[in-house]
Amino acid sequence: MPMTRRIHKRDKLMAPGTETSHGGAGIRKAGAHAIDPLLFRLGNFMELAEADQLQFRESIVREVRVGKGKDVICENERPDYVHIVIDGWACRYKYLADGRRAILGYLIPGDVCDVHIALLDHMDHAVSTLTPASFALISRETVNHIFENNISLAYALFWASLVEESVQREWFVNNTGRPADKRLAHLLCELQMRHRAAGLTRTNCIDFPLVQQDLADAMGITVVHTNRVMQKLRSDGLISYDNKLLTILDWEGLKAFGDFDPRYMHLSEETLNL
Amino acid sequence: MPMTRRIHKRDKLMAPGTETSHGGAGIRKAGAHAIDPLLFRLGNFMELAEADQLQFRESIVREVRVGKGKDVICENERPDYVHIVIDGWACRYKYLADGRRAILGYLIPGDVCDVHIALLDHMDHAVSTLTPASFALISRETVNHIFENNISLAYALFWASLVEESVQREWFVNNTGRPADKRLAHLLCELQMRHRAAGLTRTNCIDFPLVQQDLADAMGITVVHTNRVMQKLRSDGLISYDNKLLTILDWEGLKAFGDFDPRYMHLSEETLNL
DNA sequence: CGCAGGTTTGAAATAGATCAACGCTGGTGG
DNA sequence: CCACCAGCGTTGATCTATTTCAAACCTGCG
């Protein structure tokens, strides 16, 4: 139960708009759109009608790109926009009393950072980037409008929120109930599945830009121990990790070792079968 | 990270209706109603109109009373009714691979057990009683009807779900980031506040029917250690526990020791100030 | 080249687990 | 009414997963 002791200075994200960009988000295929990963993921729940997809896309007021290690949403504030990850990795986190950072969850493309603010008057945790990242912004009013006028989209957003709750519960189980090595195995299985669910990979490798400290802060163990545990998974031939690329060499083995049962992710059959 | 090793036999709750009762839930004051604690708690978010309160009350199809240690909702099933705790304590839980029970959260009067089923097609965890308890049942169709036709109630339910998510995050932080003694202190602070928020106490004591194993399974430590940690809090004069009654002797002290900051509970000013 | 940020290694220290036993209390059955 | 037993709380001694501290190493970059 250690984690970073060094207090990261909280570089505050500059006001949205100041640092806008398109294209920074990477080369987008013709016809592809910023929130495709989200729409893809929602497909696990229901097929959204064209019109709904369109309304969703048109709700985006702007896109912002921010550097690595910047706070996008601060604790106790109430952002004016709901953020959706387009590109890059971010995380939810809180600081502990002694300055260590507890990572509550990772956010990858397609994840909604803060529906909470549609109803809650302050964020109970912060969100910051782990890599350079870009976000799509939807104003709070628009979100409320959706809730009140488009039941399909409303359900879709509520669904995403319930799934996130489920994932949070599993993280809880993982960290309270499993030893460090299984904990890491489970976490990696989940990340692989989430990439699949958002249409970000179809193979057994994923882009893995996190440093060991980022993993340590999420699992509640020290970097040193994270390192040793990671080595173990590698030497057991379960994973390989090279050049920011994570490959799961033995999916069944890793799943079994980490007691990973994807049902808590509430994915469709299609996603589950590759 | 131990918890119960003994597998409790999963006495399945008998079909709803078989074991109905009113009154079992305790003497109810004239004009008082089964879901008052829930309505009281929702008051932290918004004042529900008379009509909405009434609609809510009338949605209840029946009340059931069940004994201690019974499964009310099983993992992987999809209950036909949403359950609201009227009386007694229950918990969300999952079993770990080795048979230990991980408690994900406690449910006290006013808590909704399973809104999830309005949208998700299976429960990703189970719910069982920790004491004899009674529940109010609302059919799934009714809940969907509410979502689609009564925006105030829909918001209220969504709010409760978001708050629960926030609480789950804090449990995560508590268990991954704090040592056992602070962990217990934090947990007790939360339980005290939740009782207050649901209008179940106005003093510094609460009914506390849990056994040490129940606490251990929630904190992810052994009973033995739970026992020692509990003794520490007692001998430090922070709490007293006698005859199933928990008294917080030094609220400020306990809060400080457990790093408890109630903002994550999203309560109203009124609730926070006594 | 030198340095910062990240990974790796080793040795010593500790929170919490494990194992085993004892004691209390309330209920049940003879 | 007593004897017994089950469930729960408590204690002590030993063991272990993980922390802590400290240093070395690697690599890309200004």
PDB file of C-alpha atoms in Angstrom, chain B residues 10-211:
ATOM      1  CA  ARG B  10     -25.804 -20.274  -0.518  1.00  0.00           C
ATOM      2  CA  ASP B  11     -29.258 -20.615   0.951  1.00  0.00           C
ATOM      3  CA  LYS B  12     -31.247 -19.261  -1.894  1.00  0.00           C
ATOM      4  CA  LEU B  13     -33.979 -16.845  -0.956  1.00  0.00           C
ATOM      5  CA  MET B  14     -37.337 -18.453  -1.464  1.00  0.00           C
ATOM      6  CA  ALA B  15     -39.482 -17.082  -4.254  1.00  0.00           C
ATOM      7  CA  PRO B  16     -40.744 -13.613  -3.394  1.00  0.00           C
ATOM      8  CA  GLY B  17     -44.177 -13.736  -1.914  1.00  0.00           C
ATOM      9  CA  THR B  18     -43.694 -16.984  -0.058  1.00  0.00           C
ATOM     10  CA  GLU B  19     -42.273 -15.242   2.915  1.00  0.00           C
ATOM     11  CA  THR B  20     -44.010 -11.885   2.798  1.00  0.00           C
ATOM     12  CA  SER B  21     -44.619  -9.820   5.864  1.00  0.00           C
ATOM     13  CA  HIS B  22     -45.372  -6.368   6.995  1.00  0.00           C
ATOM     14  CA  GLY B  23     -44.694  -5.433  10.535  1.00  0.00           C
ATOM     15  CA  GLY B  24     -41.769  -7.805  10.596  1.00  0.00           C
ATOM     16  CA  ALA B  25     -39.923  -4.774   9.423  1.00  0.00           C
ATOM     17  CA  GLY B  26     -40.577  -3.285  12.821  1.00  0.00           C
ATOM     18  CA  ILE B  27     -43.182  -0.950  14.192  1.00  0.00           C
ATOM     19  CA  ARG B  28     -43.739   1.708  11.593  1.00  0.00           C
ATOM     20  CA  LYS B  29     -44.945   5.097  12.721  1.00  0.00           C
ATOM     21  CA  ALA B  30     -48.333   6.190  11.447  1.00  0.00           C
ATOM     22  CA  GLY B  31     -47.921   7.799   8.040  1.00  0.00           C
ATOM     23  CA  ALA B  32     -44.383   6.483   7.821  1.00  0.00           C
ATOM     24  CA  HIS B  33     -43.489   4.369   4.846  1.00  0.00           C
ATOM     25  CA  ALA B  34     -41.127   1.587   3.875  1.00  0.00           C
ATOM     26  CA  ILE B  35     -38.918   3.664   1.627  1.00  0.00           C
ATOM     27  CA  ASP B  36     -38.711   6.724   3.837  1.00  0.00           C
ATOM     28  CA  PRO B  37     -34.993   6.254   4.386  1.00  0.00           C
ATOM     29  CA  LEU B  38     -34.506   6.312   0.626  1.00  0.00           C
ATOM     30  CA  LEU B  39     -36.645   9.392   0.169  1.00  0.00           C
ATOM     31  CA  PHE B  40     -34.824  11.021   3.050  1.00  0.00           C
ATOM     32  CA  ARG B  41     -31.528  10.244   1.437  1.00  0.00           C
ATOM     33  CA  LEU B  42     -32.621  11.522  -1.949  1.00  0.00           C
ATOM     34  CA  GLY B  43     -33.355  14.756  -0.113  1.00  0.00           C
ATOM     35  CA  ASN B  44     -29.600  15.273  -0.171  1.00  0.00           C
ATOM     36  CA  PHE B  45     -29.923  15.718  -3.899  1.00  0.00           C
ATOM     37  CA  MET B  46     -33.279  17.345  -4.501  1.00  0.00           C
ATOM     38  CA  GLU B  47     -36.625  17.923  -2.893  1.00  0.00           C
ATOM     39  CA  LEU B  48     -38.972  15.468  -4.560  1.00  0.00           C
ATOM     40  CA  ALA B  49     -42.449  16.775  -5.259  1.00  0.00           C
ATOM     41  CA  GLU B  50     -45.317  15.151  -3.358  1.00  0.00           C
ATOM     42  CA  ALA B  51     -46.549  13.596  -6.575  1.00  0.00           C
ATOM     43  CA  ASP B  52     -43.166  12.038  -7.287  1.00  0.00           C
ATOM     44  CA  GLN B  53     -42.863  10.681  -3.785  1.00  0.00           C
ATOM     45  CA  LEU B  54     -46.295   9.203  -4.146  1.00  0.00           C
ATOM     46  CA  GLN B  55     -45.538   7.660  -7.503  1.00  0.00           C
ATOM     47  CA  PHE B  56     -42.416   6.166  -6.022  1.00  0.00           C
ATOM     48  CA  ARG B  57     -44.265   4.675  -3.075  1.00  0.00           C
ATOM     49  CA  GLU B  58     -46.943   3.282  -5.292  1.00  0.00           C
ATOM     50  CA  SER B  59     -44.414   1.561  -7.508  1.00  0.00           C
ATOM     51  CA  ILE B  60     -43.669  -0.880  -4.748  1.00  0.00           C
ATOM     52  CA  VAL B  61     -45.362  -4.132  -5.599  1.00  0.00           C
ATOM     53  CA  ARG B  62     -44.586  -5.877  -2.350  1.00  0.00           C
ATOM     54  CA  GLU B  63     -42.314  -6.187   0.617  1.00  0.00           C
ATOM     55  CA  VAL B  64     -40.360  -9.292   1.561  1.00  0.00           C
ATOM     56  CA  ARG B  65     -38.641 -10.231   4.768  1.00  0.00           C
ATOM     57  CA  VAL B  66     -35.732 -12.637   4.748  1.00  0.00           C
ATOM     58  CA  GLY B  67     -33.566 -14.226   7.398  1.00  0.00           C
ATOM     59  CA  LYS B  68     -29.909 -13.608   8.090  1.00  0.00           C
ATOM     60  CA  GLY B  69     -27.270 -14.843   5.653  1.00  0.00           C
ATOM     61  CA  LYS B  70     -29.603 -15.456   2.720  1.00  0.00           C
ATOM     62  CA  ASP B  71     -28.821 -14.588  -0.874  1.00  0.00           C
ATOM     63  CA  VAL B  72     -31.292 -12.049  -2.136  1.00  0.00           C
ATOM     64  CA  ILE B  73     -29.757 -11.589  -5.558  1.00  0.00           C
ATOM     65  CA  CYS B  74     -27.405 -14.042  -7.187  1.00  0.00           C
ATOM     66  CA  GLU B  75     -24.477 -13.398  -9.465  1.00  0.00           C
ATOM     67  CA  ASN B  76     -25.144 -13.847 -13.169  1.00  0.00           C
ATOM     68  CA  GLU B  77     -28.891 -13.822 -12.775  1.00  0.00           C
ATOM     69  CA  ARG B  78     -31.228 -11.048 -13.749  1.00  0.00           C
ATOM     70  CA  PRO B  79     -33.735 -10.358 -10.990  1.00  0.00           C
ATOM     71  CA  ASP B  80     -37.228  -9.294 -12.049  1.00  0.00           C
ATOM     72  CA  TYR B  81     -37.453  -6.760  -9.270  1.00  0.00           C
ATOM     73  CA  VAL B  82     -35.337  -3.927  -8.022  1.00  0.00           C
ATOM     74  CA  HIS B  83     -34.785  -4.311  -4.279  1.00  0.00           C
ATOM     75  CA  ILE B  84     -34.640  -1.453  -1.808  1.00  0.00           C
ATOM     76  CA  VAL B  85     -33.505  -2.116   1.734  1.00  0.00           C
ATOM     77  CA  ILE B  86     -36.177  -1.225   4.260  1.00  0.00           C
ATOM     78  CA  ASP B  87     -34.728  -2.692   7.370  1.00  0.00           C
ATOM     79  CA  GLY B  88     -31.610  -4.610   8.372  1.00  0.00           C
ATOM     80  CA  TRP B  89     -28.157  -4.886   6.780  1.00  0.00           C
ATOM     81  CA  ALA B  90     -27.125  -6.593   3.571  1.00  0.00           C
ATOM     82  CA  CYS B  91     -23.987  -6.578   1.449  1.00  0.00           C
ATOM     83  CA  ARG B  92     -22.809  -6.876  -2.107  1.00  0.00           C
ATOM     84  CA  TYR B  93     -20.213  -9.587  -2.492  1.00  0.00           C
ATOM     85  CA  LYS B  94     -18.297 -11.839  -4.830  1.00  0.00           C
ATOM     86  CA  TYR B  95     -16.401 -15.006  -4.115  1.00  0.00           C
ATOM     87  CA  LEU B  96     -12.720 -15.169  -4.854  1.00  0.00           C
ATOM     88  CA  ALA B  97     -11.180 -18.147  -6.607  1.00  0.00           C
ATOM     89  CA  ASP B  98     -10.150 -19.730  -3.320  1.00  0.00           C
ATOM     90  CA  GLY B  99     -13.590 -19.423  -1.751  1.00  0.00           C
ATOM     91  CA  ARG B 100     -13.030 -16.354   0.343  1.00  0.00           C
ATOM     92  CA  ARG B 101     -15.840 -13.831   0.280  1.00  0.00           C
ATOM     93  CA  ALA B 102     -15.061 -10.274  -0.784  1.00  0.00           C
ATOM     94  CA  ILE B 103     -17.631  -7.775   0.465  1.00  0.00           C
ATOM     95  CA  LEU B 104     -17.938  -4.912  -2.014  1.00  0.00           C
ATOM     96  CA  GLY B 105     -20.244  -2.731  -0.016  1.00  0.00           C
ATOM     97  CA  TYR B 106     -22.736  -2.693   2.809  1.00  0.00           C
ATOM     98  CA  LEU B 107     -26.394  -1.979   2.187  1.00  0.00           C
ATOM     99  CA  ILE B 108     -28.450  -0.287   4.872  1.00  0.00           C
ATOM    100  CA  PRO B 109     -32.028   0.972   4.869  1.00  0.00           C
ATOM    101  CA  GLY B 110     -32.580   3.336   1.973  1.00  0.00           C
ATOM    102  CA  ASP B 111     -30.052   1.670  -0.293  1.00  0.00           C
ATOM    103  CA  VAL B 112     -31.069   0.406  -3.718  1.00  0.00           C
ATOM    104  CA  CYS B 113     -29.591  -3.036  -4.352  1.00  0.00           C
ATOM    105  CA  ASP B 114     -29.857  -3.443  -8.068  1.00  0.00           C
ATOM    106  CA  VAL B 115     -30.826  -0.632 -10.413  1.00  0.00           C
ATOM    107  CA  HIS B 116     -28.277  -2.281 -12.658  1.00  0.00           C
ATOM    108  CA  ILE B 117     -30.827  -4.717 -13.914  1.00  0.00           C
ATOM    109  CA  ALA B 118     -32.783  -1.956 -15.599  1.00  0.00           C
ATOM    110  CA  LEU B 119     -30.051  -2.011 -18.235  1.00  0.00           C
ATOM    111  CA  LEU B 120     -27.596  -4.809 -17.644  1.00  0.00           C
ATOM    112  CA  ASP B 121     -28.571  -8.331 -18.469  1.00  0.00           C
ATOM    113  CA  HIS B 122     -26.958 -10.009 -15.513  1.00  0.00           C
ATOM    114  CA  MET B 123     -25.748  -9.126 -12.043  1.00  0.00           C
ATOM    115  CA  ASP B 124     -21.975  -9.009 -11.791  1.00  0.00           C
ATOM    116  CA  HIS B 125     -22.105  -9.652  -8.049  1.00  0.00           C
ATOM    117  CA  ALA B 126     -24.472 -11.080  -5.468  1.00  0.00           C
ATOM    118  CA  VAL B 127     -26.349  -9.514  -2.583  1.00  0.00           C
ATOM    119  CA  SER B 128     -27.026 -11.240   0.671  1.00  0.00           C
ATOM    120  CA  THR B 129     -28.303 -10.302   4.085  1.00  0.00           C
ATOM    121  CA  LEU B 130     -26.002  -9.856   7.044  1.00  0.00           C
ATOM    122  CA  THR B 131     -28.921  -9.656   9.472  1.00  0.00           C
ATOM    123  CA  PRO B 132     -32.601 -10.463   9.069  1.00  0.00           C
ATOM    124  CA  ALA B 133     -33.791  -7.801   6.671  1.00  0.00           C
ATOM    125  CA  SER B 134     -36.712  -6.629   4.607  1.00  0.00           C
ATOM    126  CA  PHE B 135     -36.853  -5.222   1.130  1.00  0.00           C
ATOM    127  CA  ALA B 136     -39.290  -3.249  -1.002  1.00  0.00           C
ATOM    128  CA  LEU B 137     -39.688  -4.594  -4.522  1.00  0.00           C
ATOM    129  CA  ILE B 138     -40.263  -2.618  -7.678  1.00  0.00           C
ATOM    130  CA  SER B 139     -40.678  -4.470 -10.941  1.00  0.00           C
ATOM    131  CA  ARG B 140     -38.188  -3.934 -13.706  1.00  0.00           C
ATOM    132  CA  GLU B 141     -40.873  -2.645 -16.039  1.00  0.00           C
ATOM    133  CA  THR B 142     -41.889  -0.019 -13.533  1.00  0.00           C
ATOM    134  CA  VAL B 143     -38.323   1.156 -13.217  1.00  0.00           C
ATOM    135  CA  ASN B 144     -38.004   1.457 -16.966  1.00  0.00           C
ATOM    136  CA  HIS B 145     -41.290   3.286 -17.050  1.00  0.00           C
ATOM    137  CA  ILE B 146     -39.955   5.740 -14.492  1.00  0.00           C
ATOM    138  CA  PHE B 147     -36.814   6.351 -16.507  1.00  0.00           C
ATOM    139  CA  GLU B 148     -38.827   7.083 -19.580  1.00  0.00           C
ATOM    140  CA  ASN B 149     -41.608   9.159 -18.110  1.00  0.00           C
ATOM    141  CA  ASN B 150     -40.566  10.871 -14.924  1.00  0.00           C
ATOM    142  CA  ILE B 151     -37.382  12.810 -15.377  1.00  0.00           C
ATOM    143  CA  SER B 152     -37.190  13.893 -11.724  1.00  0.00           C
ATOM    144  CA  LEU B 153     -37.333  10.365 -10.421  1.00  0.00           C
ATOM    145  CA  ALA B 154     -35.014   9.210 -13.167  1.00  0.00           C
ATOM    146  CA  TYR B 155     -32.473  11.821 -12.143  1.00  0.00           C
ATOM    147  CA  ALA B 156     -32.897  10.841  -8.518  1.00  0.00           C
ATOM    148  CA  LEU B 157     -32.135   7.208  -9.279  1.00  0.00           C
ATOM    149  CA  PHE B 158     -29.225   8.101 -11.505  1.00  0.00           C
ATOM    150  CA  TRP B 159     -27.933  10.348  -8.754  1.00  0.00           C
ATOM    151  CA  ALA B 160     -28.078   7.501  -6.246  1.00  0.00           C
ATOM    152  CA  SER B 161     -26.171   5.341  -8.681  1.00  0.00           C
ATOM    153  CA  LEU B 162     -23.471   7.962  -9.223  1.00  0.00           C
ATOM    154  CA  VAL B 163     -23.077   8.429  -5.497  1.00  0.00           C
ATOM    155  CA  GLU B 164     -22.721   4.726  -5.064  1.00  0.00           C
ATOM    156  CA  GLU B 165     -20.024   4.735  -7.683  1.00  0.00           C
ATOM    157  CA  SER B 166     -18.224   7.446  -5.764  1.00  0.00           C
ATOM    158  CA  VAL B 167     -18.470   5.472  -2.552  1.00  0.00           C
ATOM    159  CA  GLN B 168     -17.107   2.437  -4.337  1.00  0.00           C
ATOM    160  CA  ARG B 169     -14.143   4.478  -5.498  1.00  0.00           C
ATOM    161  CA  GLU B 170     -13.465   5.604  -1.970  1.00  0.00           C
ATOM    162  CA  TRP B 171     -13.608   1.999  -0.747  1.00  0.00           C
ATOM    163  CA  PHE B 172     -11.057   1.237  -3.381  1.00  0.00           C
ATOM    164  CA  VAL B 173      -8.785   4.000  -2.141  1.00  0.00           C
ATOM    165  CA  ASN B 174      -9.338   2.933   1.435  1.00  0.00           C
ATOM    166  CA  ASN B 175      -8.382  -0.657   0.847  1.00  0.00           C
ATOM    167  CA  THR B 176      -5.508  -0.082  -1.514  1.00  0.00           C
ATOM    168  CA  GLY B 177      -4.002   2.946   0.088  1.00  0.00           C
ATOM    169  CA  ARG B 178      -4.410   2.796   3.850  1.00  0.00           C
ATOM    170  CA  PRO B 179      -3.138   0.447   6.568  1.00  0.00           C
ATOM    171  CA  ALA B 180      -5.665  -1.674   8.419  1.00  0.00           C
ATOM    172  CA  ASP B 181      -6.242   0.604  11.395  1.00  0.00           C
ATOM    173  CA  LYS B 182      -6.940   3.692   9.307  1.00  0.00           C
ATOM    174  CA  ARG B 183      -8.994   1.546   6.997  1.00  0.00           C
ATOM    175  CA  LEU B 184     -11.313   0.556   9.796  1.00  0.00           C
ATOM    176  CA  ALA B 185     -11.521   4.100  11.101  1.00  0.00           C
ATOM    177  CA  HIS B 186     -12.500   5.351   7.677  1.00  0.00           C
ATOM    178  CA  LEU B 187     -15.087   2.640   7.219  1.00  0.00           C
ATOM    179  CA  LEU B 188     -16.742   3.399  10.545  1.00  0.00           C
ATOM    180  CA  CYS B 189     -16.871   7.101   9.757  1.00  0.00           C
ATOM    181  CA  GLU B 190     -18.616   6.338   6.515  1.00  0.00           C
ATOM    182  CA  LEU B 191     -21.158   4.070   8.117  1.00  0.00           C
ATOM    183  CA  GLN B 192     -21.971   6.685  10.705  1.00  0.00           C
ATOM    184  CA  MET B 193     -22.497   9.317   7.999  1.00  0.00           C
ATOM    185  CA  ARG B 194     -24.615   7.040   5.889  1.00  0.00           C
ATOM    186  CA  HIS B 195     -26.889   6.341   8.812  1.00  0.00           C
ATOM    187  CA  ARG B 196     -27.222  10.025   9.309  1.00  0.00           C
ATOM    188  CA  ALA B 197     -27.907  10.675   5.646  1.00  0.00           C
ATOM    189  CA  ALA B 198     -30.713   8.133   5.649  1.00  0.00           C
ATOM    190  CA  GLY B 199     -32.221   9.594   8.799  1.00  0.00           C
ATOM    191  CA  LEU B 200     -31.411   6.502  10.833  1.00  0.00           C
ATOM    192  CA  THR B 201     -29.620   8.277  13.658  1.00  0.00           C
ATOM    193  CA  ARG B 202     -29.058  11.773  14.934  1.00  0.00           C
ATOM    194  CA  THR B 203     -26.595  10.816  17.638  1.00  0.00           C
ATOM    195  CA  ASN B 204     -23.078   9.444  17.582  1.00  0.00           C
ATOM    196  CA  CYS B 205     -24.154   5.869  17.919  1.00  0.00           C
ATOM    197  CA  ILE B 206     -25.525   3.409  15.433  1.00  0.00           C
ATOM    198  CA  ASP B 207     -26.900  -0.073  15.537  1.00  0.00           C
ATOM    199  CA  PHE B 208     -24.004  -2.246  14.539  1.00  0.00           C
ATOM    200  CA  PRO B 209     -24.992  -5.859  14.014  1.00  0.00           C
ATOM    201  CA  LEU B 210     -21.953  -6.935  11.980  1.00  0.00           C
ATOM    202  CA  VAL B 211     -19.552  -9.577  13.224  1.00  0.00           C
TER     203      VAL B 211
END
